[in-house]
XYZ file of N, CA and C in Angstrom:
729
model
N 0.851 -1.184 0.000
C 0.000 0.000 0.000
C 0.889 1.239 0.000
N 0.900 2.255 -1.046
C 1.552 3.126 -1.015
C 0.119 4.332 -1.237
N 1.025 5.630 -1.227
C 0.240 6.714 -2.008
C -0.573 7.566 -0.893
N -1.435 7.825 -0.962
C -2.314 8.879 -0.048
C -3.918 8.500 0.361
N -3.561 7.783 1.216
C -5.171 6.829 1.184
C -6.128 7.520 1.497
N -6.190 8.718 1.739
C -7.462 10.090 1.554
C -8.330 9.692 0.561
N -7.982 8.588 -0.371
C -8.942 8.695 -1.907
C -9.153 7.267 -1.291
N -8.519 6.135 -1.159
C -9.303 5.381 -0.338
C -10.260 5.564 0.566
N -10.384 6.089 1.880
C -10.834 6.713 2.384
C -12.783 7.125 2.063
N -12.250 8.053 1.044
C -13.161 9.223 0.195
C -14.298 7.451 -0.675
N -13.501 6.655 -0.706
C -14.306 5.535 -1.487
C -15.286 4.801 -0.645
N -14.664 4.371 0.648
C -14.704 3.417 1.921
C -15.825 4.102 2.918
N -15.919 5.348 3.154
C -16.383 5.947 4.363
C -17.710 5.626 4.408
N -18.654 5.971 2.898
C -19.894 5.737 2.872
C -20.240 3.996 3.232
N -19.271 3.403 2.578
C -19.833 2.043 2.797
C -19.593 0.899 4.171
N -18.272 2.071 4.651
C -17.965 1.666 6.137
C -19.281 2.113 7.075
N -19.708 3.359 6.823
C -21.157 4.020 7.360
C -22.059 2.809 7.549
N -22.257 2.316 6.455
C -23.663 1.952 5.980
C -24.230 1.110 6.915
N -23.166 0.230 7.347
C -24.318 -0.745 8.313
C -24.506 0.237 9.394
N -23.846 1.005 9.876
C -24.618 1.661 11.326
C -25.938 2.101 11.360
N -25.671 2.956 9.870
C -27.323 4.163 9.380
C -28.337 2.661 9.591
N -27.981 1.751 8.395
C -28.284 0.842 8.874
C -29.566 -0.018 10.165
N -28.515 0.276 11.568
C -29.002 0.012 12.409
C -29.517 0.689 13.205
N -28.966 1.808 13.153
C -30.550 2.838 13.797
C -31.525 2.935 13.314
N -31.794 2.925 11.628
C -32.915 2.399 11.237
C -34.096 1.676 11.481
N -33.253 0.781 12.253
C -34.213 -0.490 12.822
C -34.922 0.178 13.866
N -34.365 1.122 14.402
C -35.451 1.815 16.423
C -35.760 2.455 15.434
N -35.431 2.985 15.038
C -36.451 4.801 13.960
C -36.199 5.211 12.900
N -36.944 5.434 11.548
C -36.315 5.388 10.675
C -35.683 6.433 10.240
N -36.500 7.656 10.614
C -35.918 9.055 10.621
C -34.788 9.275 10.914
N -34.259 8.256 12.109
C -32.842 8.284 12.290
C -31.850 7.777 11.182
N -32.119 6.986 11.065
C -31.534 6.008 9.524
C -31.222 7.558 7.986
N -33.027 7.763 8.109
C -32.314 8.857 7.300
C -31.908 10.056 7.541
N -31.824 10.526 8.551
C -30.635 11.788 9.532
C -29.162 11.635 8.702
N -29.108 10.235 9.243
C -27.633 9.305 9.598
C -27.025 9.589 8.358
N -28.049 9.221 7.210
C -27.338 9.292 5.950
C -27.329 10.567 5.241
N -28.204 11.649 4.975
C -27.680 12.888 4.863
C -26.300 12.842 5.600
N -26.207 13.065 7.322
C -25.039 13.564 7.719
C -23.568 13.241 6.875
N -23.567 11.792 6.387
C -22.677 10.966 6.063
C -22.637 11.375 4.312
N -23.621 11.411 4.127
C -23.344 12.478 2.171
C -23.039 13.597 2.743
N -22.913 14.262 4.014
C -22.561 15.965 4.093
C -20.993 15.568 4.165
N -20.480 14.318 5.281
C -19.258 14.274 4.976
C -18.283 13.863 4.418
N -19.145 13.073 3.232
C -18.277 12.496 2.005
C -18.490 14.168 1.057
N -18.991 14.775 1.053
C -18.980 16.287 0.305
C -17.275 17.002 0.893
N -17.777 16.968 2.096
C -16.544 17.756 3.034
C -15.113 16.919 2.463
N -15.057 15.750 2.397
C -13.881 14.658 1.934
C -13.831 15.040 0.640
N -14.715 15.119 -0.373
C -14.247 15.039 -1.257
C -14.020 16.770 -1.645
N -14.465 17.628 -1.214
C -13.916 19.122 -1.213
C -12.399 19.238 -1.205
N -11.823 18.337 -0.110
C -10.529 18.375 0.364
C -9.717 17.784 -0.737
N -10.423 16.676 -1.142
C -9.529 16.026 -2.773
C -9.818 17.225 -3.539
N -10.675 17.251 -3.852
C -10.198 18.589 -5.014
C -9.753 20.022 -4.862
N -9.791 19.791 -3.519
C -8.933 21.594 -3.312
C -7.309 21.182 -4.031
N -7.287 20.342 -3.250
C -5.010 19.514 -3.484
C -5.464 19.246 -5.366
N -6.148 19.058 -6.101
C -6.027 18.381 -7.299
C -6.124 20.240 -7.856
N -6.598 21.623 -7.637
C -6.484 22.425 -7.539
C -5.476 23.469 -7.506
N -4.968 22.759 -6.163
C -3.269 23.409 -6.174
C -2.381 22.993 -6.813
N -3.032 21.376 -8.001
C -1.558 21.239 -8.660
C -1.091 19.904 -8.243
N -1.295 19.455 -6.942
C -0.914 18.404 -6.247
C -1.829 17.381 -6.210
N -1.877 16.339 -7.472
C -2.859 15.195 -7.915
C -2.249 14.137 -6.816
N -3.614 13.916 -6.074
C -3.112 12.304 -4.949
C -2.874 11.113 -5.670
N -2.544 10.431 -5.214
C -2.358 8.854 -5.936
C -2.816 7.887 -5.065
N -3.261 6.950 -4.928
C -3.099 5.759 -4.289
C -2.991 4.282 -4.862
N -2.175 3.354 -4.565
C -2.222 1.794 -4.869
C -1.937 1.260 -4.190
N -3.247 -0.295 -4.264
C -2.933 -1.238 -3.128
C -2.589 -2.297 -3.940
N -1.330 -2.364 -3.485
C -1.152 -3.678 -4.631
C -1.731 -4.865 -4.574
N -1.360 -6.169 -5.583
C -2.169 -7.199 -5.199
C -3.231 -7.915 -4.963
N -4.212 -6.366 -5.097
C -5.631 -6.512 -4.852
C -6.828 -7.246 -5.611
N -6.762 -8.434 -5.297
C -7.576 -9.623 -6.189
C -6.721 -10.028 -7.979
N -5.081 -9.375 -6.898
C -4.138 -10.043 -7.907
C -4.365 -9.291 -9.471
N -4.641 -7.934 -9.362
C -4.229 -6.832 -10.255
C -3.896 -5.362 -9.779
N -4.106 -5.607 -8.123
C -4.171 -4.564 -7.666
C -5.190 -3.191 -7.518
N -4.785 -2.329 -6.901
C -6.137 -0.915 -6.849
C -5.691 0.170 -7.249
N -6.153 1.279 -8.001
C -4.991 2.020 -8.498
C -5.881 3.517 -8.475
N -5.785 4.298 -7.488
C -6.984 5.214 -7.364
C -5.710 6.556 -7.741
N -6.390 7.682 -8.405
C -6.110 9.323 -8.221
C -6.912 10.552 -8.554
N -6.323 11.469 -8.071
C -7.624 12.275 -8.379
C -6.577 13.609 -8.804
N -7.274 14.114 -9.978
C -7.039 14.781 -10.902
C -8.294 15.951 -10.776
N -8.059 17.375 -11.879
C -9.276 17.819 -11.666
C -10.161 17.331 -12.429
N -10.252 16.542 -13.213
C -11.970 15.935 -13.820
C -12.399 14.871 -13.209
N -11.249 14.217 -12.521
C -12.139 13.075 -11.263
C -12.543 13.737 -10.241
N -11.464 14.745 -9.574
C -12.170 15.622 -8.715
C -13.464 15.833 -8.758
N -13.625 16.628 -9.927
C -14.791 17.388 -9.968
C -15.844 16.075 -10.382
N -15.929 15.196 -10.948
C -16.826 14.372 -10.769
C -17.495 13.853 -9.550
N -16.558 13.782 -8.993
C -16.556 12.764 -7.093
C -17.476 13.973 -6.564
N -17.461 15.616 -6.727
C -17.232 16.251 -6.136
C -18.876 16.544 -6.498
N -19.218 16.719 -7.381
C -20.527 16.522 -8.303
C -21.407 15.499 -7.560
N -20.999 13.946 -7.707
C -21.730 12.979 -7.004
C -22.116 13.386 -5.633
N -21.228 13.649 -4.716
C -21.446 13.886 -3.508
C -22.665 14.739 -2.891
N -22.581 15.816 -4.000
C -23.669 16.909 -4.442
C -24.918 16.312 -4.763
N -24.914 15.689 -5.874
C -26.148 14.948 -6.000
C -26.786 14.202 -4.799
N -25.752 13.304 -4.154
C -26.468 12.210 -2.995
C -27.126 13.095 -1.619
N -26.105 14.384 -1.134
C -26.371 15.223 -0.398
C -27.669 15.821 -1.016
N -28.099 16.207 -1.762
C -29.451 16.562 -2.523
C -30.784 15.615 -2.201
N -30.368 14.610 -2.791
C -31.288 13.427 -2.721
C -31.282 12.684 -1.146
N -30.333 12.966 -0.887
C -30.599 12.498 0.962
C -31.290 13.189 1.709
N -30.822 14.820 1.580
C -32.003 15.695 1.966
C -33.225 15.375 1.605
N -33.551 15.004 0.584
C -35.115 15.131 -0.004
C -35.554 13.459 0.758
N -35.011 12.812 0.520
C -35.165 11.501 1.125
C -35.900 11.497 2.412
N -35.559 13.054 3.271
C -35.776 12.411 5.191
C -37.587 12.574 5.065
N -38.223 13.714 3.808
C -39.512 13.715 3.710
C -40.424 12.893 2.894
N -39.510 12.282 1.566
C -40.052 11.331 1.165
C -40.327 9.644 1.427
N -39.117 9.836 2.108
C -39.124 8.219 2.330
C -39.486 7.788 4.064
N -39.765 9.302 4.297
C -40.367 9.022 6.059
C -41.941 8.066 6.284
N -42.719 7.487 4.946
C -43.165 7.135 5.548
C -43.349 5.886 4.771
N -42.129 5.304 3.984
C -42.235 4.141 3.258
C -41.460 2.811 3.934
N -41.483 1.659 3.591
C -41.403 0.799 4.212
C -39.978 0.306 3.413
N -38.890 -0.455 4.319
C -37.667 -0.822 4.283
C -36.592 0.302 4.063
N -36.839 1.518 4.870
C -35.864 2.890 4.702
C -34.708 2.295 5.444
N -34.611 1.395 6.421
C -33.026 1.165 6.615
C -32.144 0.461 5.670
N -32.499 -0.369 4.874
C -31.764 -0.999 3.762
C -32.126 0.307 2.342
N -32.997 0.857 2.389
C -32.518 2.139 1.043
C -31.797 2.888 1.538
N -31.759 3.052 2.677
C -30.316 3.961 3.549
C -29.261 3.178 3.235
N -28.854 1.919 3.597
C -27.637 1.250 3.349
C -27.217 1.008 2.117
N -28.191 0.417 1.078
C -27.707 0.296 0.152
C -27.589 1.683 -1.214
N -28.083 3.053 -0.741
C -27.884 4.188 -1.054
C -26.323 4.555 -0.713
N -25.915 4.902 0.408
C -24.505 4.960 1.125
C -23.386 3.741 0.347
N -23.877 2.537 -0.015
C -22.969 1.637 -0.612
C -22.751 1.960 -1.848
N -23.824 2.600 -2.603
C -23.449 3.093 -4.107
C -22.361 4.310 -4.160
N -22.899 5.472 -2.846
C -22.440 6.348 -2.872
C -20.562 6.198 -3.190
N -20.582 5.341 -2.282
C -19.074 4.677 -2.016
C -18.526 3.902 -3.457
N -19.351 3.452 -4.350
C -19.333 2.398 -5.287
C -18.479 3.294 -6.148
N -19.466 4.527 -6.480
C -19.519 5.676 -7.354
C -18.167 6.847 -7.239
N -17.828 7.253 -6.245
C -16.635 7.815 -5.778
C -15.915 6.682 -6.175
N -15.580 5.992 -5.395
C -13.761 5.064 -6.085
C -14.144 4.978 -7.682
N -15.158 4.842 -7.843
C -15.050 4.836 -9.481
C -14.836 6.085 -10.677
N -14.709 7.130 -10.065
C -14.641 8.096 -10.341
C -13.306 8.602 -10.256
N -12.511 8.079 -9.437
C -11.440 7.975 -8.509
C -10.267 7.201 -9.160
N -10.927 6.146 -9.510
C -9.898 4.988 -10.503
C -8.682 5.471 -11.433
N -7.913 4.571 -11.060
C -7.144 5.374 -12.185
C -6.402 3.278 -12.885
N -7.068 2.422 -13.335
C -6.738 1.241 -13.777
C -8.249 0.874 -14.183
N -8.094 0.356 -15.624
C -9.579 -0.117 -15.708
C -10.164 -1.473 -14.875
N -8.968 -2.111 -14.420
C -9.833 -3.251 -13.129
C -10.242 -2.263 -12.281
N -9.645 -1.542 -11.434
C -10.246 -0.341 -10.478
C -11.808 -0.172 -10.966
N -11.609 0.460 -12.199
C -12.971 0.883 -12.420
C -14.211 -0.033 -12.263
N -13.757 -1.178 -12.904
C -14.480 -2.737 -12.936
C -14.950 -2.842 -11.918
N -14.207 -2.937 -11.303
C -14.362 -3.495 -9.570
C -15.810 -2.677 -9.099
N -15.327 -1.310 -8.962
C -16.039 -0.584 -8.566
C -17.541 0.039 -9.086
N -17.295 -0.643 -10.386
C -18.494 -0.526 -11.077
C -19.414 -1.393 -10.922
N -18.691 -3.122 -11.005
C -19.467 -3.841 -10.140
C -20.363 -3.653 -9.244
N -20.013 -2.870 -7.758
C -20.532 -2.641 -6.592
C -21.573 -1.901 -6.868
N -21.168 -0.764 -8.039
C -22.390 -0.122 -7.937
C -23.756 -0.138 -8.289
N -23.201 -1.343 -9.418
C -24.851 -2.036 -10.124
C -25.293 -2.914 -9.276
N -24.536 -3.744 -8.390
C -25.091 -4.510 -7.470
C -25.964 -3.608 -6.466
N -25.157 -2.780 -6.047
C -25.567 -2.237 -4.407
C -26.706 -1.508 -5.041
N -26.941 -1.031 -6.462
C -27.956 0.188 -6.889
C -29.705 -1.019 -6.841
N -29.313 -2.231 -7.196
C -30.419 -3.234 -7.274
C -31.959 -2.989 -6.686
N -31.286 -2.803 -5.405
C -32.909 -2.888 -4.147
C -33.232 -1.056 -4.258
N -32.733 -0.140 -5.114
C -33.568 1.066 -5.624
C -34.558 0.493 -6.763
N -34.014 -0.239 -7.271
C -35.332 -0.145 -8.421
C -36.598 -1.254 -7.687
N -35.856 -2.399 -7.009
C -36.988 -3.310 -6.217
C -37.295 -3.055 -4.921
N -37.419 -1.813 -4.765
C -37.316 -1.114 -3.018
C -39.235 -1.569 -3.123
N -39.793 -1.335 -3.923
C -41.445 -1.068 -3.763
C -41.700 -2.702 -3.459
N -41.381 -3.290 -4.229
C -41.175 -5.063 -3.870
C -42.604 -5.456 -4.392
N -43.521 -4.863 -5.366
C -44.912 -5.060 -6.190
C -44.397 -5.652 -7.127
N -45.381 -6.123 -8.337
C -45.015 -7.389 -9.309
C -44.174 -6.384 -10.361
N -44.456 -4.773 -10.381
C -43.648 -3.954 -11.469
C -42.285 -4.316 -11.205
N -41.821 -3.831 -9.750
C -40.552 -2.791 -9.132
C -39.970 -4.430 -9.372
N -40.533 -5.629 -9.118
C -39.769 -7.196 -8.640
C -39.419 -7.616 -10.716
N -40.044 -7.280 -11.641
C -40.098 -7.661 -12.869
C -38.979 -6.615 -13.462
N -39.156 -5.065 -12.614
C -37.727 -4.158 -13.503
C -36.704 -4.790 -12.174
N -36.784 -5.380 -11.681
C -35.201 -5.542 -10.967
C -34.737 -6.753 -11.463
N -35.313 -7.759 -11.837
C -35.040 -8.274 -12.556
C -34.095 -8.288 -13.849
N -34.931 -7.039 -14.735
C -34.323 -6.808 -15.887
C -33.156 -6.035 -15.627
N -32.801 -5.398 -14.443
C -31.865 -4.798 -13.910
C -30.802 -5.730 -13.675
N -30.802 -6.818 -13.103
C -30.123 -7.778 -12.561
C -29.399 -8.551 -13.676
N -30.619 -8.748 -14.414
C -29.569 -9.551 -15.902
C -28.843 -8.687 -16.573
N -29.039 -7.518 -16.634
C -28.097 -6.739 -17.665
C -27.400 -6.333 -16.682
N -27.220 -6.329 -15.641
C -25.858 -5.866 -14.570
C -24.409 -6.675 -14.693
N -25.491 -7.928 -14.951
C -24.464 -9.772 -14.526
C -24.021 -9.914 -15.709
N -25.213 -9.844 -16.964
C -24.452 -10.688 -18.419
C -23.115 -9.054 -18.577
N -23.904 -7.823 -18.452
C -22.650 -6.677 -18.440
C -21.615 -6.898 -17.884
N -21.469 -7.315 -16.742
C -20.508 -7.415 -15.778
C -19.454 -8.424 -16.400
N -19.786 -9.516 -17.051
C -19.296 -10.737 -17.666
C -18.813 -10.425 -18.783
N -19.402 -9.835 -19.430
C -18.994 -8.854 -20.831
C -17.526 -8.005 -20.689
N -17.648 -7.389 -19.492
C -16.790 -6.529 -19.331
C -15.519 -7.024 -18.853
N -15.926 -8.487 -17.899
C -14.825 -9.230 -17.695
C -13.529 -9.897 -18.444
N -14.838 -10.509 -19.475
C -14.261 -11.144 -20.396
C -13.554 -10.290 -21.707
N -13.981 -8.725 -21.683
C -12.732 -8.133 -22.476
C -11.494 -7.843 -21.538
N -11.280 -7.896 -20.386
C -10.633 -6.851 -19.744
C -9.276 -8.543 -19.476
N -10.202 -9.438 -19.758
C -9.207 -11.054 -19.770
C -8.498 -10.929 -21.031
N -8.956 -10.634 -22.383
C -8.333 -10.281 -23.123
C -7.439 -9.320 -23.595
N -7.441 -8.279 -22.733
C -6.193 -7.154 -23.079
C -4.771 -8.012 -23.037
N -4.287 -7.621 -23.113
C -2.116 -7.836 -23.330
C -2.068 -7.709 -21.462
N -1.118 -8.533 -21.038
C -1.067 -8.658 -19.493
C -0.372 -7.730 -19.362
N -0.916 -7.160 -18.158
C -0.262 -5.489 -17.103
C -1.255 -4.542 -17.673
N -1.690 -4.541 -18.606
C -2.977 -3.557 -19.297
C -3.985 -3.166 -18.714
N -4.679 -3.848 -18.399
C -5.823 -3.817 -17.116
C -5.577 -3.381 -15.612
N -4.352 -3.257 -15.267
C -4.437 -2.977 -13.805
C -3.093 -1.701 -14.357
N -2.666 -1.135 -15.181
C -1.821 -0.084 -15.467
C -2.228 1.345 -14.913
N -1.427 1.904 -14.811
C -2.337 3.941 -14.522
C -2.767 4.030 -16.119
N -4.301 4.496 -15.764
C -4.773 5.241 -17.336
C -3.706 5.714 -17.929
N -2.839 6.333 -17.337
C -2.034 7.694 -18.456
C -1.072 6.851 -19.332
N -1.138 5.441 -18.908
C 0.302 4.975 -20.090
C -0.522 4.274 -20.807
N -1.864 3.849 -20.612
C -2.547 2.981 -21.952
C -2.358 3.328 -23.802
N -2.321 4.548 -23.711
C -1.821 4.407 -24.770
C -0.400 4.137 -25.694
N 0.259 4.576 -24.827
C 1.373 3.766 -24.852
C 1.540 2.350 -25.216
N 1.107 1.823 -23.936
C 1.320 -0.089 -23.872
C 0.180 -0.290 -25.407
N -0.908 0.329 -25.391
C -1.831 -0.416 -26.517
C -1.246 -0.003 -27.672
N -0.032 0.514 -27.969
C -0.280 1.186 -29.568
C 0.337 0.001 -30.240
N 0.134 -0.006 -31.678
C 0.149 -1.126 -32.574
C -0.228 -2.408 -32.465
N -1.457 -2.586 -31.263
C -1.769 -3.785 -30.847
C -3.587 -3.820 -31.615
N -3.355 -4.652 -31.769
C -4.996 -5.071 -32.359
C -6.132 -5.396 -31.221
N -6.894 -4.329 -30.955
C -7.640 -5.085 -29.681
C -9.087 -4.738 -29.763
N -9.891 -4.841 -30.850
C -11.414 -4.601 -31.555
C -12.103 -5.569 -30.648
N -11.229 -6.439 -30.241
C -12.843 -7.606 -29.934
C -12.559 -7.131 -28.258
N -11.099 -7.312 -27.556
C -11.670 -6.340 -25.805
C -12.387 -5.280 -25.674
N -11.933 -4.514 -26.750
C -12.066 -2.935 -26.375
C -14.360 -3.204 -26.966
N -14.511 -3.417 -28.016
C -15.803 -3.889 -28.167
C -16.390 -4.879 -27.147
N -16.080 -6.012 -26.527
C -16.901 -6.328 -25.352
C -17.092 -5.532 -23.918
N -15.886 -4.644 -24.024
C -15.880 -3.445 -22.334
C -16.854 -2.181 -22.770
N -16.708 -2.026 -24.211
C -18.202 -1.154 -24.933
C -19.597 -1.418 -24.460
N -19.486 -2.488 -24.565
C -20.862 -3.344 -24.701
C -21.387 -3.514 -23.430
N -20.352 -3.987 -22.403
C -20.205 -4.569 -21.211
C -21.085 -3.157 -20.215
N -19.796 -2.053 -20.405
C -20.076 -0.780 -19.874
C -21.260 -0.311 -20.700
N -21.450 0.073 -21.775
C -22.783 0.397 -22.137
C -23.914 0.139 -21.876
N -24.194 -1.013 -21.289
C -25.617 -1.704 -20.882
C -25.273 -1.377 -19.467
N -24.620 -1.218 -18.619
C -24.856 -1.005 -17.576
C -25.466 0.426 -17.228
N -24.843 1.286 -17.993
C -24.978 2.714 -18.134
C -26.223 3.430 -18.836
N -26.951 2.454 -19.128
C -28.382 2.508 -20.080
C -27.963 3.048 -21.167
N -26.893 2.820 -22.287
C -26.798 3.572 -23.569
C -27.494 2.855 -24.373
N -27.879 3.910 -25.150
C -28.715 3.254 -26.556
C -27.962 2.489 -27.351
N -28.365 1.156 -27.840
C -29.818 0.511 -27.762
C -29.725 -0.502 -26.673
N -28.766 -0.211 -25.539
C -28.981 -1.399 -24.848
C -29.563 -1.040 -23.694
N -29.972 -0.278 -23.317
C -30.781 0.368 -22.109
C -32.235 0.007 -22.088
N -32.817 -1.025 -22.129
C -33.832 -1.915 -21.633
C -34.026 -1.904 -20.534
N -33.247 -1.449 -19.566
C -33.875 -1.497 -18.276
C -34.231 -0.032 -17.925
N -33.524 0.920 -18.166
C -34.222 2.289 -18.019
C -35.660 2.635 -17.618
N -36.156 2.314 -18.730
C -38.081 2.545 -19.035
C -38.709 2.156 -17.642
N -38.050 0.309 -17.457
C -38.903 -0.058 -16.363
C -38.405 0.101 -14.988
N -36.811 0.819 -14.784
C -36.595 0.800 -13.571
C -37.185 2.458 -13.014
N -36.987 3.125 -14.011
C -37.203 4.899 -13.278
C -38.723 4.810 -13.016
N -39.496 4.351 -13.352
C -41.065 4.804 -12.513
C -41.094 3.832 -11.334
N -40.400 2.412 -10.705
C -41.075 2.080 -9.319
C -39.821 2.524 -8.796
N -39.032 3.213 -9.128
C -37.872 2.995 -7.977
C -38.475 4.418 -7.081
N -38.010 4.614 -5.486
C -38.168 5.878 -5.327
C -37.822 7.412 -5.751
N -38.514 7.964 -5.971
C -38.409 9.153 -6.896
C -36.635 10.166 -6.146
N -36.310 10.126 -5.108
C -34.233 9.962 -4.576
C -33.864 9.622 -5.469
N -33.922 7.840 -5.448
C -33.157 6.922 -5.945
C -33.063 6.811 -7.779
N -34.101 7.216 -8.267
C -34.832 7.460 -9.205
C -33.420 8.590 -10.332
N -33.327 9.767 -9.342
C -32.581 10.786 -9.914
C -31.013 10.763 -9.855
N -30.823 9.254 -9.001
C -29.523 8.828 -8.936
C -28.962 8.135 -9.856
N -30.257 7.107 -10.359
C -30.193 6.065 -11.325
C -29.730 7.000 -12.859
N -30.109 8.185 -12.828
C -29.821 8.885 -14.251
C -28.523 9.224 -14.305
C-alpha cells in the first residue's frame, strides 16, 4: 500500500457508514435517514478536500497492490475531482429530499444502506485510475444500486429488478471477459500509459466487449432496456440517482 489513502478513504467511508445508518434504522427510521444525509454531508466535506489539493496542482495517488491479484490504483485529478465532487452533491441533494419522502415508506433502513454503498461504489469509481479499479467498482455499484429499483417489492418494481439484474451480470461478464483479453499489465496499469502499452496492438474484440459490457450497464442506446422499467417504481431519490 503506497500513495495517499485520503482517496481510499473518500471511497470506503460511505460504505464503512452503511451498516450503522443501517441500524438505527431499525429503532427509527428518521434516524436512519438523519444518519445518511449527515454521512453524504461528509463524504462532500472529503471530497472538497480532494479537489482543493487536485487544484493546487498536487494530484493524490493511491495503490494497493495485489488486490484480487491486479491490484487498486486510485487518483484524483481535476476531472475526477470534480466528478466525485458533483456525485457527492447529487447524494447530499437526494438524501435531503429523502428524510420527507421516504419518512413514511417501508424498508428505509436498507434504502439507507444500500444508497450509502453506491455512494461509495460511485466515488472510487470516479477515482480509478486502472480499468480493473474501475471494474471493480463498477461492479458494486450495479449490485448495491439493485434494491432502488426493487425497493417497492410489487409485481412492477420485482419484474424491472429483474431486468436490472440480468443486464448488470451478463454486463458485468462482458466486461470481464474483455478486460481477460487485453495484453497482461494492461488492465491494472495507470490510465495515463494505456496508450502507450496499446499502440500497434490489435484489440477490436476487448475494447468492443468493455463497450458493450459498460454500455448496458450505463443505459446507452440501444442497450438500455432497463431504463423505461426501472425509473417509474424505484423511489423518486433513488430514481434521480439512477440517471
Amino acid at each position: 500500500m503506497n500513495g495517499n489513502a485520503l482517496l481510499l478513504a473518500a471511497a470506503l467511508l460511505p460504505m464503512l457508514a452503511a451498516p450503522f445508518v443501517w441500524h438505527l434504522g431499525t429503532r427509527e427510521k428518521r434516524s436512519s435517514l438523519n444518519s445518511m444525509a449527515l454521512v453524504c454531508a461528509l463524504e462532500l466535506v472529503l471530497a472538497a478536500v480532494v479537489g482543493f489539493e487536485a487544484l493546487r496542482g498536487r494530484e493524490l495517488s493511491f495503490t494497493l497492490e495485489g488486490f484480487c491479484g491486479q491490484g487498486l490504483r486510485m487518483r484524483a485529478d481535476g476531472f475526477r475531482s470534480l466528478y466525485a465532487l458533483v456525485a457527492c452533491i447529487m447524494w447530499l441533494v437526494s438524501g435531503i429530499f429523502s428524510r420527507d419522502y421516504m419518512a413514511h415508506e417501508h424498508a428505509v433502513p436498507r434504502y439507507c444502506f444500500f444508497t450509502l454503498m453506491t455512494l461509495g461504489a460511485v466515488i472510487g469509481m470516479f477515482l480509478s485510475d486502472s480499468i480493473f479499479s474501475i471494474f471493480i467498482f463498477f461492479e458494486i455499484m450495479s449490485l448495491a444500486s439493485y434494491p432502488w429499483v426493487a425497493h417497492e417489492e410489487d409485481k412492477a418494481a420485482m419484474r424491472a429488478g429483474e431486468t436490472y439484474l440480468y443486464i448488470a451480470v451478463i454486463g458485468g461478464l462482458t466486461m470481464l471477459m474483455g478486460i481477460f483479453l487485453l495484453p497482461a499489465g494492461v488492465a491494472a496499469a495507470p490510465l495515463a500509459q494505456l496508450p502507450q502499452l496499446c499502440a500497434g496492438q490489435k484489440l477490436w474484440l476487448p475494447a468492443l466487449l468493455m463497450l458493450v459490457g459498460f454500455g448496458a450497464k450505463a443505459g446507452a442506446f440501444p442497450l438500455h432496456i432497463w431504463l423505461p422499467k426501472a425509473h417509474p417504481v424505484a423511489p423518486a431519490p433513488a430514481s434521480a440517482l439512477l440517471s
